[in-house]
Amino acid sequence: MNATTSTLNLLAALTYAGRGWRPFRLAPRAKVPLKGSHGFKDATTDTATIRTWWDEEPRANVGIATGELSNIVVIESDPRNGGDETLRDLEAEHGDLPETVRALSGRQDGGTHYYFRHPGFYIKSGADRLGPGLDVKADGAYVVAPPSIHPKTGKEYEWDAGAHPADVPLADLPDWMLARLTETKTGPASTSETDDWTIPEGQRNAGLLSIAGRLRRQAFNEEEIAGLLLVTNRHRCVPPLPEVKSSASP
């Protein structure tokens, strides 16, 4: 990595901080946190801290904490594991993804990172959460950001042409995607029930209250519960209630 690239990494980290995205240091030419650091738990928007970090290690790659910390959710499509095919199938079923910020992996094989606005309540991170090859970087996770250097290819991560964060606003997660990302928390407890479960008229209040109680036992806070109930009402109640209540009374 030359001096110019090192400067670009610092400038990128400062730019992300200016957007409210919280950067932190990854090891040089790596996807893992810098040795001796605390990974995304160190992530900050404090410019003095960021400048000090890259003064100490100019070669550091740039990570961004995802989830509520930076108000972003990133969907990573890994073509090696079928991500592009999975995404095509999902778009055929639900329609094209909205225009949003996109980055290209430094692996140079078509891997794409789709940046969305965080919905304001807990979204679980994990591999293959939307299907094979579609990983979710949300709460408790991070993403490798441009212009970091890929450890295997030596190539830079870069913003997709026409989808740079300076040119394109973050889109909201599509409703169908948000439903998929929350249904493991709000769906039926029994594995014998099907994925197309619904809550019929006459059982909607009781059903939502039951889900709210289950979420409280899992230590979700009231804001998270309200958001999850909103999604459940919209996609599972037939017909949806005009207003979702997360309190203990119907």
Coordinates of N, CA and C in Angstrom, one line a residue:
M1 N 0.9 -1.2 0.0 CA 0.0 0.0 0.0 C 0.9 1.2 0.0
N2 N 0.7 2.1 -0.9 CA 1.5 3.3 -1.0 C 0.9 4.5 -0.1
A3 N 1.7 5.6 -0.1 CA 1.2 6.7 0.8 C -0.1 7.3 0.3
T4 N -0.3 7.3 -1.0 CA -1.5 7.9 -1.5 C -2.7 7.0 -1.1
T5 N -2.6 5.7 -1.2 CA -3.7 4.8 -0.7 C -4.0 5.0 0.8
S6 N -2.9 5.1 1.6 CA -3.0 5.3 3.0 C -3.8 6.6 3.3
T7 N -3.5 7.6 2.6 CA -4.2 8.9 2.7 C -5.7 8.7 2.4
L8 N -5.9 8.0 1.3 CA -7.3 7.8 0.9 C -8.1 7.0 1.9
N9 N -7.5 6.1 2.6 CA -8.2 5.4 3.6 C -8.6 6.3 4.8
L10 N -7.7 7.2 5.2 CA -8.0 8.1 6.2 C -9.1 9.1 5.8
L11 N -9.0 9.6 4.5 CA -10.0 10.5 4.0 C -11.4 9.8 3.9
A12 N -11.4 8.5 3.5 CA -12.6 7.8 3.5 C -13.2 7.6 4.8
A13 N -12.4 7.3 5.8 CA -12.9 7.1 7.2 C -13.5 8.4 7.7
L14 N -12.9 9.5 7.4 CA -13.4 10.8 7.9 C -14.7 11.2 7.1
T15 N -14.8 10.8 5.9 CA -16.0 11.0 5.1 C -17.2 10.2 5.6
Y16 N -16.9 9.0 6.0 CA -17.9 8.1 6.5 C -18.4 8.7 7.8
A17 N -17.5 9.1 8.7 CA -17.9 9.7 9.9 C -18.8 10.9 9.7
G18 N -18.5 11.7 8.7 CA -19.3 12.8 8.4 C -20.7 12.5 8.0
R19 N -20.9 11.3 7.5 CA -22.2 10.8 7.1 C -23.0 10.1 8.3
G20 N -22.3 10.0 9.4 CA -22.9 9.4 10.6 C -22.6 7.9 10.6
W21 N -21.8 7.4 9.7 CA -21.3 6.0 9.7 C -20.1 5.9 10.6
R22 N -20.0 4.9 11.4 CA -18.9 4.8 12.4 C -17.8 3.9 11.9
P23 N -16.7 4.5 11.4 CA -15.6 3.7 11.0 C -14.7 3.2 12.1
F24 N -13.9 2.2 11.8 CA -12.8 1.7 12.7 C -11.8 1.1 11.9
R25 N -10.7 0.7 12.5 CA -9.5 0.1 11.8 C -9.6 -1.4 11.7
L26 N -9.4 -1.9 10.5 CA -9.1 -3.3 10.2 C -7.6 -3.4 10.0
A27 N -7.1 -4.6 10.1 CA -5.7 -4.9 9.9 C -5.4 -4.6 8.4
P28 N -4.2 -4.2 8.1 CA -3.8 -3.9 6.8 C -4.0 -5.1 5.8
R29 N -4.7 -4.8 4.7 CA -5.0 -5.8 3.7 C -5.6 -7.0 4.4
A30 N -6.6 -6.8 5.2 CA -7.3 -7.8 5.9 C -8.8 -7.4 6.2
K31 N -9.6 -8.4 6.5 CA -11.0 -8.2 6.9 C -11.2 -8.2 8.4
V32 N -10.2 -8.5 9.2 CA -10.3 -8.6 10.6 C -9.8 -7.4 11.3
P33 N -10.3 -7.1 12.5 CA -9.9 -5.9 13.2 C -8.4 -5.9 13.5
L34 N -7.9 -4.7 13.6 CA -6.5 -4.4 13.9 C -6.1 -5.1 15.2
K35 N -5.0 -5.8 15.3 CA -4.6 -6.4 16.5 C -4.5 -5.4 17.6
G36 N -5.0 -5.8 18.8 CA -5.0 -4.9 19.9 C -6.2 -4.0 20.0
S37 N -7.0 -3.9 19.0 CA -8.2 -3.1 19.0 C -9.4 -3.9 19.4
H38 N -10.6 -3.3 19.5 CA -11.8 -3.9 19.9 C -12.8 -4.0 18.8
G39 N -12.3 -4.0 17.5 CA -13.2 -4.1 16.4 C -14.2 -3.0 16.3
F40 N -15.5 -3.4 15.9 CA -16.5 -2.4 15.7 C -16.9 -1.8 17.0
K41 N -16.6 -2.4 18.1 CA -16.9 -1.7 19.4 C -16.1 -0.4 19.6
D42 N -15.0 -0.2 18.8 CA -14.3 1.0 18.9 C -14.8 2.1 17.9
A43 N -15.7 1.7 17.0 CA -16.1 2.5 15.9 C -16.7 3.9 16.5
T44 N -16.3 4.9 15.8 CA -16.6 6.3 16.3 C -16.8 7.3 15.1
T45 N -17.4 8.4 15.4 CA -17.4 9.5 14.4 C -16.5 10.6 14.8
D46 N -15.8 10.4 15.9 CA -14.9 11.5 16.4 C -13.7 11.6 15.5
T47 N -13.6 12.8 14.8 CA -12.5 12.9 13.8 C -11.1 12.9 14.4
A48 N -11.0 13.5 15.6 CA -9.6 13.5 16.2 C -9.2 12.0 16.5
T49 N -10.1 11.2 16.9 CA -9.7 9.8 17.2 C -9.4 9.1 15.9
I50 N -10.2 9.4 14.8 CA -9.9 8.7 13.5 C -8.6 9.1 13.0
R51 N -8.2 10.4 13.1 CA -6.9 10.9 12.6 C -5.8 10.2 13.3
T52 N -5.9 10.1 14.6 CA -4.9 9.4 15.5 C -4.8 8.0 15.1
W53 N -5.9 7.3 14.8 CA -5.8 5.9 14.5 C -5.0 5.7 13.2
W54 N -5.3 6.5 12.2 CA -4.5 6.3 10.9 C -3.1 6.9 10.9
D55 N -2.9 7.8 11.8 CA -1.5 8.2 12.0 C -0.7 7.1 12.6
E56 N -1.3 6.3 13.5 CA -0.6 5.2 14.2 C -0.4 4.0 13.2
E57 N -1.4 3.8 12.3 CA -1.3 2.7 11.4 C -1.9 3.1 10.0
P58 N -1.1 3.8 9.2 CA -1.6 4.4 8.0 C -2.1 3.3 7.0
R59 N -1.6 2.1 7.1 CA -2.0 1.0 6.2 C -3.3 0.4 6.5
A60 N -3.9 0.7 7.7 CA -5.2 0.1 8.1 C -6.3 0.1 7.1
N61 N -6.9 -1.0 6.9 CA -8.2 -1.0 6.1 C -9.3 -0.4 6.9
V62 N -10.4 -0.1 6.2 CA -11.5 0.7 6.8 C -12.7 -0.3 7.0
G63 N -13.1 -0.4 8.2 CA -14.4 -1.1 8.5 C -15.4 -0.1 8.9
I64 N -16.7 -0.4 8.7 CA -17.8 0.4 9.2 C -18.7 -0.5 10.0
A65 N -19.0 0.0 11.3 CA -20.0 -0.7 12.1 C -21.3 -0.6 11.5
T66 N -22.0 -1.7 11.3 CA -23.3 -1.7 10.7 C -24.4 -1.7 11.8
G67 N -25.7 -1.7 11.4 CA -26.7 -1.7 12.4 C -27.1 -0.3 12.9
E68 N -27.7 -0.3 14.0 CA -28.1 1.0 14.6 C -27.0 2.0 14.8
L69 N -25.8 1.5 15.1 CA -24.6 2.3 15.3 C -24.4 3.3 14.2
S70 N -24.5 2.8 13.0 CA -24.3 3.7 11.8 C -25.6 3.9 11.0
N71 N -26.7 3.4 11.5 CA -28.0 3.5 10.8 C -27.9 2.9 9.4
I72 N -27.2 1.8 9.2 CA -27.2 1.1 7.9 C -27.3 -0.4 8.1
V73 N -27.9 -1.1 7.1 CA -27.9 -2.5 7.0 C -27.3 -2.8 5.6
V74 N -26.3 -3.7 5.6 CA -25.7 -4.1 4.3 C -26.0 -5.5 4.0
I75 N -26.5 -5.7 2.7 CA -26.7 -7.1 2.2 C -25.6 -7.4 1.3
E76 N -24.8 -8.4 1.6 CA -23.7 -8.8 0.8 C -24.0 -10.0 -0.1
S77 N -23.9 -9.8 -1.4 CA -24.1 -10.9 -2.3 C -22.8 -11.6 -2.7
D78 N -22.6 -12.8 -2.4 CA -21.4 -13.6 -2.6 C -21.6 -14.6 -3.8
P79 N -21.2 -14.2 -5.0 CA -21.5 -15.1 -6.2 C -20.9 -16.5 -6.0
R80 N -19.8 -16.6 -5.3 CA -19.2 -18.0 -5.1 C -20.2 -18.9 -4.4
N81 N -21.1 -18.4 -3.6 CA -22.0 -19.3 -2.9 C -23.4 -19.1 -3.3
G82 N -23.6 -18.6 -4.6 CA -24.9 -18.5 -5.1 C -25.7 -17.3 -4.8
G83 N -25.0 -16.2 -4.3 CA -25.7 -15.0 -3.9 C -26.4 -14.3 -5.1
D84 N -25.8 -14.2 -6.2 CA -26.4 -13.5 -7.4 C -27.6 -14.3 -7.8
E85 N -27.6 -15.6 -7.9 CA -28.7 -16.4 -8.3 C -29.9 -16.2 -7.3
T86 N -29.5 -16.3 -6.0 CA -30.6 -16.1 -5.0 C -31.2 -14.7 -5.1
L87 N -30.4 -13.7 -5.3 CA -31.0 -12.4 -5.5 C -31.9 -12.3 -6.7
R88 N -31.5 -12.9 -7.8 CA -32.3 -12.9 -9.0 C -33.7 -13.5 -8.8
D89 N -33.6 -14.6 -8.0 CA -34.9 -15.3 -7.7 C -35.8 -14.5 -6.8
L90 N -35.2 -13.8 -5.9 CA -36.0 -13.0 -5.0 C -36.6 -11.8 -5.7
E91 N -35.8 -11.2 -6.6 CA -36.3 -10.0 -7.4 C -37.4 -10.5 -8.4
A92 N -37.3 -11.7 -8.9 CA -38.3 -12.2 -9.8 C -39.6 -12.4 -9.0
E93 N -39.5 -12.7 -7.7 CA -40.7 -12.9 -6.9 C -41.3 -11.6 -6.4
H94 N -40.4 -10.7 -6.0 CA -40.8 -9.5 -5.2 C -40.6 -8.2 -6.0
G95 N -39.9 -8.2 -7.1 CA -39.6 -7.0 -7.8 C -38.1 -6.6 -7.6
D96 N -37.6 -5.7 -8.4 CA -36.2 -5.2 -8.3 C -36.0 -4.5 -7.0
L97 N -34.8 -4.6 -6.5 CA -34.4 -3.8 -5.3 C -34.4 -2.3 -5.7
P98 N -34.7 -1.5 -4.7 CA -34.7 -0.1 -5.0 C -33.3 0.4 -5.2
E99 N -33.2 1.5 -5.9 CA -31.8 2.1 -6.1 C -31.3 2.5 -4.8
T100 N -30.1 2.2 -4.5 CA -29.4 2.5 -3.2 C -27.9 2.5 -3.4
V101 N -27.2 2.8 -2.4 CA -25.8 2.8 -2.4 C -25.2 1.3 -2.5
R102 N -24.2 1.2 -3.4 CA -23.7 -0.2 -3.6 C -22.1 -0.1 -3.7
A103 N -21.5 -1.1 -3.1 CA -20.0 -1.2 -3.2 C -19.7 -2.5 -3.8
L104 N -18.5 -2.6 -4.5 CA -18.0 -3.8 -5.1 C -16.9 -4.4 -4.3
S105 N -16.9 -5.7 -4.1 CA -15.9 -6.3 -3.4 C -14.5 -6.3 -4.1
G106 N -13.5 -6.2 -3.3 CA -12.1 -6.2 -3.9 C -11.8 -7.6 -4.4
R107 N -12.6 -8.5 -4.2 CA -12.3 -9.9 -4.7 C -12.4 -9.9 -6.3
Q108 N -13.1 -8.9 -6.9 CA -13.2 -8.8 -8.3 C -13.9 -9.9 -9.0
D109 N -14.9 -10.5 -8.3 CA -15.6 -11.6 -9.0 C -17.1 -11.3 -9.0
G110 N -17.5 -10.0 -8.8 CA -18.9 -9.6 -8.9 C -19.6 -9.5 -7.6
G111 N -18.9 -9.7 -6.5 CA -19.5 -9.5 -5.2 C -19.9 -8.1 -4.9
T112 N -21.2 -7.9 -4.5 CA -21.7 -6.6 -4.3 C -22.3 -6.4 -2.9
H113 N -22.1 -5.2 -2.4 CA -22.6 -4.9 -1.1 C -23.7 -3.8 -1.3
Y114 N -24.9 -4.1 -0.9 CA -26.1 -3.2 -1.0 C -26.3 -2.6 0.4
Y115 N -26.2 -1.2 0.4 CA -26.4 -0.5 1.6 C -27.9 0.0 1.7
F116 N -28.5 -0.2 2.9 CA -29.8 0.3 3.1 C -29.9 1.0 4.5
R117 N -30.9 1.8 4.6 CA -31.2 2.5 5.9 C -31.6 1.5 6.9
H118 N -31.1 1.6 8.1 CA -31.5 0.8 9.2 C -32.9 1.1 9.7
P119 N -33.8 0.1 10.0 CA -35.2 0.5 10.3 C -35.4 1.0 11.6
G120 N -34.4 1.0 12.5 CA -34.6 1.6 13.8 C -34.9 0.6 14.9
F121 N -34.9 -0.7 14.6 CA -35.1 -1.7 15.6 C -34.1 -2.8 15.2
Y122 N -33.9 -3.7 16.2 CA -32.9 -4.8 16.0 C -33.1 -5.6 14.8
I123 N -32.0 -5.8 14.0 CA -31.9 -6.7 12.9 C -30.7 -7.6 13.1
K124 N -31.0 -8.9 13.1 CA -30.0 -9.8 13.3 C -29.0 -10.0 12.1
S125 N -27.8 -10.1 12.4 CA -26.8 -10.3 11.3 C -26.6 -11.8 11.1
G126 N -26.1 -12.2 10.0 CA -25.7 -13.6 9.8 C -25.6 -13.9 8.3
A127 N -24.9 -15.1 8.1 CA -24.7 -15.6 6.7 C -25.9 -16.2 6.2
D128 N -26.2 -16.1 4.9 CA -27.3 -16.7 4.2 C -28.7 -16.4 4.8
R129 N -28.8 -15.3 5.5 CA -30.1 -15.0 6.1 C -31.2 -14.8 5.1
L130 N -30.9 -14.4 3.9 CA -31.9 -14.2 2.8 C -31.8 -15.3 1.8
G131 N -31.0 -16.3 2.1 CA -30.8 -17.4 1.1 C -29.4 -17.6 0.9
P132 N -29.0 -18.7 0.1 CA -27.6 -19.0 -0.1 C -26.8 -17.8 -0.7
G133 N -25.8 -17.4 -0.1 CA -24.9 -16.4 -0.6 C -25.3 -15.0 -0.4
L134 N -26.4 -14.8 0.4 CA -26.9 -13.4 0.7 C -26.7 -13.2 2.2
D135 N -25.6 -12.5 2.6 CA -25.3 -12.3 4.0 C -25.9 -11.0 4.5
V136 N -26.2 -10.9 5.7 CA -26.8 -9.7 6.3 C -25.8 -9.1 7.3
K137 N -25.4 -7.9 7.1 CA -24.5 -7.2 8.1 C -25.4 -6.1 8.7
A138 N -25.8 -6.3 9.9 CA -26.7 -5.4 10.6 C -26.2 -5.2 12.0
D139 N -27.1 -5.3 13.0 CA -26.6 -5.1 14.4 C -25.6 -6.1 14.8
G140 N -24.6 -5.6 15.5 CA -23.5 -6.5 16.0 C -22.6 -7.0 14.9
A141 N -22.4 -6.2 13.9 CA -21.5 -6.7 12.8 C -20.8 -5.5 12.1
Y142 N -20.1 -5.7 11.0 CA -19.4 -4.6 10.3 C -19.2 -5.1 8.9
V143 N -18.9 -4.1 8.1 CA -18.6 -4.3 6.7 C -17.2 -3.7 6.3
V144 N -16.5 -4.4 5.4 CA -15.3 -3.8 4.9 C -15.7 -2.8 3.8
A145 N -15.1 -1.6 4.0 CA -15.6 -0.5 3.1 C -14.5 0.0 2.2
P146 N -14.9 0.6 1.0 CA -13.9 1.2 0.1 C -13.1 2.3 0.9
P147 N -11.8 2.5 0.5 CA -11.0 1.8 -0.5 C -10.1 0.7 0.1
S148 N -10.6 -0.1 1.0 CA -9.8 -1.1 1.6 C -9.3 -2.1 0.6
I149 N -8.2 -2.7 0.9 CA -7.5 -3.6 0.0 C -7.9 -5.1 0.4
H150 N -8.3 -5.8 -0.7 CA -8.7 -7.2 -0.4 C -7.5 -8.1 -0.1
P151 N -7.6 -8.9 0.9 CA -6.4 -9.7 1.3 C -5.9 -10.7 0.3
K152 N -6.7 -11.2 -0.6 CA -6.3 -12.2 -1.6 C -5.9 -11.6 -2.9
T153 N -6.7 -10.6 -3.4 CA -6.4 -10.1 -4.7 C -5.5 -8.8 -4.7
G154 N -5.4 -8.1 -3.6 CA -4.7 -6.9 -3.6 C -5.4 -5.7 -4.2
K155 N -6.7 -6.0 -4.6 CA -7.5 -4.9 -5.3 C -8.3 -4.2 -4.3
E156 N -8.7 -3.0 -4.6 CA -9.5 -2.1 -3.8 C -11.0 -2.5 -3.8
Y157 N -11.6 -2.4 -2.7 CA -13.1 -2.3 -2.7 C -13.4 -0.9 -3.2
E158 N -14.5 -0.8 -4.0 CA -14.8 0.5 -4.6 C -16.3 0.6 -4.7
W159 N -16.8 1.9 -4.8 CA -18.2 2.2 -4.9 C -18.6 1.9 -6.4
D160 N -19.7 1.3 -6.5 CA -20.3 1.0 -7.9 C -20.6 2.3 -8.6
A161 N -20.3 2.3 -9.9 CA -20.5 3.5 -10.7 C -22.0 3.8 -10.6
G162 N -22.3 5.1 -10.3 CA -23.7 5.6 -10.2 C -24.3 5.2 -8.9
A163 N -23.6 4.6 -8.0 CA -24.2 4.2 -6.7 C -23.4 4.6 -5.5
H164 N -22.6 5.7 -5.7 CA -21.7 6.2 -4.7 C -22.6 6.9 -3.6
P165 N -22.2 6.8 -2.3 CA -23.1 7.5 -1.3 C -23.2 9.0 -1.4
A166 N -22.2 9.6 -2.2 CA -22.4 11.0 -2.5 C -23.4 11.4 -3.5
D167 N -23.8 10.3 -4.3 CA -24.7 10.5 -5.4 C -26.1 9.9 -5.2
V168 N -26.2 8.9 -4.4 CA -27.4 8.1 -4.2 C -27.8 8.0 -2.8
P169 N -29.0 8.3 -2.4 CA -29.4 8.2 -1.0 C -29.6 6.8 -0.6
L170 N -29.5 6.5 0.7 CA -29.8 5.1 1.2 C -31.3 4.9 1.0
A171 N -31.6 3.7 0.5 CA -33.0 3.3 0.4 C -33.4 2.6 1.7
D172 N -34.7 2.6 1.9 CA -35.2 1.7 3.0 C -35.2 0.3 2.6
L173 N -35.1 -0.6 3.5 CA -35.2 -2.0 3.2 C -36.6 -2.3 2.6
P174 N -36.7 -3.0 1.5 CA -38.0 -3.3 1.0 C -38.9 -4.1 2.0
D175 N -40.2 -3.9 2.0 CA -41.0 -4.5 3.0 C -40.9 -6.0 3.0
W176 N -40.8 -6.6 1.9 CA -40.7 -8.1 1.8 C -39.3 -8.6 2.5
M177 N -38.3 -7.8 2.3 CA -37.0 -8.1 2.9 C -37.0 -7.9 4.4
L178 N -37.6 -6.8 4.8 CA -37.7 -6.6 6.2 C -38.5 -7.7 6.9
A179 N -39.6 -8.1 6.2 CA -40.4 -9.2 6.8 C -39.5 -10.5 6.9
R180 N -38.7 -10.8 5.9 CA -37.9 -12.0 6.0 C -36.9 -11.9 7.1
L181 N -36.3 -10.7 7.3 CA -35.3 -10.5 8.3 C -35.8 -10.5 9.7
T182 N -37.1 -10.4 9.9 CA -37.7 -10.3 11.2 C -38.6 -11.5 11.5
E183 N -38.9 -12.4 10.5 CA -39.9 -13.4 10.7 C -39.3 -14.5 11.7
T184 N -38.0 -14.7 11.8 CA -37.5 -15.7 12.7 C -37.8 -15.3 14.2
K185 N -38.0 -14.0 14.4 CA -38.3 -13.5 15.7 C -39.8 -13.5 16.0
T186 N -40.6 -13.3 14.9 CA -42.0 -13.1 15.1 C -42.8 -14.2 14.6
G187 N -42.2 -15.2 14.0 CA -42.9 -16.3 13.4 C -43.4 -17.3 14.4
P188 N -44.0 -18.4 13.9 CA -44.6 -19.4 14.8 C -43.5 -20.1 15.6
A189 N -43.8 -20.5 16.8 CA -42.8 -21.2 17.7 C -42.7 -22.6 17.2
S190 N -43.7 -23.2 16.7 CA -43.6 -24.6 16.3 C -43.0 -24.8 14.9
T191 N -42.1 -25.7 14.8 CA -41.4 -25.9 13.5 C -42.3 -26.6 12.6
S192 N -43.5 -27.2 13.1 CA -44.4 -27.9 12.2 C -45.3 -26.9 11.4
E193 N -45.3 -25.6 11.8 CA -46.1 -24.7 11.1 C -45.4 -24.2 9.8
T194 N -46.1 -23.8 8.8 CA -45.5 -23.4 7.6 C -45.0 -22.0 7.6
D195 N -44.2 -21.7 6.5 CA -43.6 -20.4 6.4 C -44.7 -19.3 6.0
D196 N -45.8 -19.7 5.5 CA -46.8 -18.8 5.0 C -47.9 -18.6 6.1
W197 N -47.6 -18.7 7.4 CA -48.5 -18.6 8.4 C -49.1 -17.1 8.4
T198 N -50.4 -17.1 8.9 CA -51.1 -15.8 9.0 C -51.8 -15.7 10.3
I199 N -52.3 -14.5 10.7 CA -53.1 -14.3 11.9 C -54.4 -13.8 11.4
P200 N -55.5 -14.6 11.5 CA -56.8 -14.2 10.9 C -57.5 -13.2 11.7
E201 N -58.5 -12.6 11.1 CA -59.3 -11.6 11.8 C -60.0 -12.3 13.0
G202 N -60.1 -11.6 14.1 CA -60.6 -12.2 15.3 C -59.5 -12.8 16.2
Q203 N -58.3 -13.0 15.7 CA -57.2 -13.5 16.5 C -56.0 -12.5 16.5
R204 N -56.2 -11.4 15.8 CA -55.0 -10.5 15.5 C -54.5 -9.9 16.8
N205 N -55.3 -9.3 17.6 CA -54.8 -8.7 18.8 C -54.2 -9.7 19.7
A206 N -54.8 -10.8 19.9 CA -54.3 -11.9 20.8 C -53.0 -12.4 20.2
G207 N -52.9 -12.6 18.9 CA -51.7 -13.1 18.3 C -50.5 -12.2 18.4
L208 N -50.8 -10.9 18.2 CA -49.7 -9.9 18.3 C -49.3 -9.8 19.8
L209 N -50.2 -9.8 20.7 CA -49.8 -9.8 22.1 C -49.0 -11.0 22.6
S210 N -49.3 -12.1 22.0 CA -48.5 -13.3 22.3 C -47.1 -13.2 21.8
I211 N -47.0 -12.6 20.6 CA -45.7 -12.4 20.0 C -44.9 -11.4 20.8
A212 N -45.6 -10.3 21.3 CA -44.9 -9.3 22.1 C -44.4 -9.9 23.4
G213 N -45.2 -10.8 24.0 CA -44.7 -11.4 25.2 C -43.5 -12.3 25.0
R214 N -43.5 -13.0 23.9 CA -42.4 -13.8 23.6 C -41.1 -13.0 23.4
L215 N -41.3 -11.8 22.7 CA -40.1 -11.0 22.4 C -39.6 -10.4 23.7
R216 N -40.5 -10.0 24.7 CA -40.0 -9.5 26.0 C -39.2 -10.5 26.7
R217 N -39.6 -11.8 26.6 CA -38.9 -12.9 27.3 C -37.5 -13.1 26.7
Q218 N -37.4 -12.6 25.4 CA -36.1 -12.7 24.7 C -35.3 -11.4 24.9
A219 N -35.7 -10.5 25.8 CA -35.0 -9.3 26.2 C -35.0 -8.2 25.1
F220 N -36.0 -8.2 24.2 CA -36.2 -7.1 23.3 C -36.7 -5.9 24.1
N221 N -36.3 -4.7 23.7 CA -36.9 -3.5 24.3 C -38.2 -3.1 23.6
E222 N -38.9 -2.1 24.2 CA -40.2 -1.7 23.6 C -40.1 -1.2 22.2
E223 N -39.0 -0.5 21.9 CA -38.9 0.1 20.5 C -38.7 -1.1 19.5
E224 N -37.9 -2.0 19.9 CA -37.7 -3.2 19.0 C -39.0 -4.0 18.8
I225 N -39.7 -4.2 19.9 CA -40.9 -4.9 19.8 C -42.0 -4.2 19.0
A226 N -42.1 -2.9 19.1 CA -43.0 -2.1 18.3 C -42.7 -2.3 16.8
G227 N -41.4 -2.2 16.5 CA -41.0 -2.3 15.1 C -41.3 -3.7 14.5
L228 N -41.0 -4.7 15.3 CA -41.3 -6.1 14.8 C -42.8 -6.4 14.7
L229 N -43.6 -5.8 15.6 CA -45.0 -6.0 15.5 C -45.6 -5.3 14.3
L230 N -45.0 -4.2 14.0 CA -45.5 -3.4 12.8 C -45.3 -4.3 11.5
V231 N -44.1 -4.9 11.4 CA -43.9 -5.8 10.3 C -44.8 -7.0 10.3
T232 N -45.0 -7.6 11.4 CA -45.8 -8.8 11.5 C -47.3 -8.4 11.1
N233 N -47.7 -7.3 11.6 CA -49.1 -6.9 11.3 C -49.3 -6.6 9.8
R234 N -48.3 -6.0 9.2 CA -48.3 -5.7 7.8 C -48.3 -6.9 6.9
H235 N -47.6 -7.9 7.3 CA -47.4 -9.1 6.4 C -48.1 -10.3 6.8
R236 N -48.5 -10.4 8.1 CA -49.1 -11.7 8.6 C -50.6 -11.6 9.0
C237 N -51.0 -10.4 9.4 CA -52.4 -10.2 9.8 C -53.3 -10.1 8.6
V238 N -54.4 -10.8 8.6 CA -55.4 -10.8 7.5 C -56.8 -10.4 8.0
P239 N -57.2 -9.1 7.7 CA -56.4 -8.0 7.1 C -55.6 -7.4 8.2
P240 N -54.6 -6.5 7.9 CA -53.8 -5.9 8.9 C -54.6 -5.0 9.8
L241 N -54.3 -4.9 11.0 CA -54.9 -3.9 11.9 C -54.5 -2.5 11.6
P242 N -55.4 -1.5 11.8 CA -55.0 -0.1 11.5 C -53.9 0.4 12.4
E243 N -53.7 -0.2 13.6 CA -52.7 0.2 14.5 C -52.2 -1.0 15.3
V244 N -50.9 -1.1 15.5 CA -50.3 -2.2 16.2 C -50.0 -1.7 17.6
K245 N -50.4 -2.5 18.6 CA -50.1 -2.2 20.0 C -49.2 -3.2 20.6
S246 N -48.1 -2.7 21.3 CA -47.2 -3.7 21.9 C -47.4 -3.7 23.4
S247 N -48.4 -3.1 23.9 CA -48.6 -3.1 25.4 C -49.3 -4.4 25.8
A248 N -49.4 -4.6 27.1 CA -50.0 -5.9 27.5 C -51.5 -5.9 27.4
S249 N -52.1 -4.8 27.1 CA -53.6 -4.8 27.0 C -54.0 -4.7 25.5
P250 N -55.1 -5.4 25.0 CA -55.5 -5.3 23.6 C -56.1 -4.0 23.3

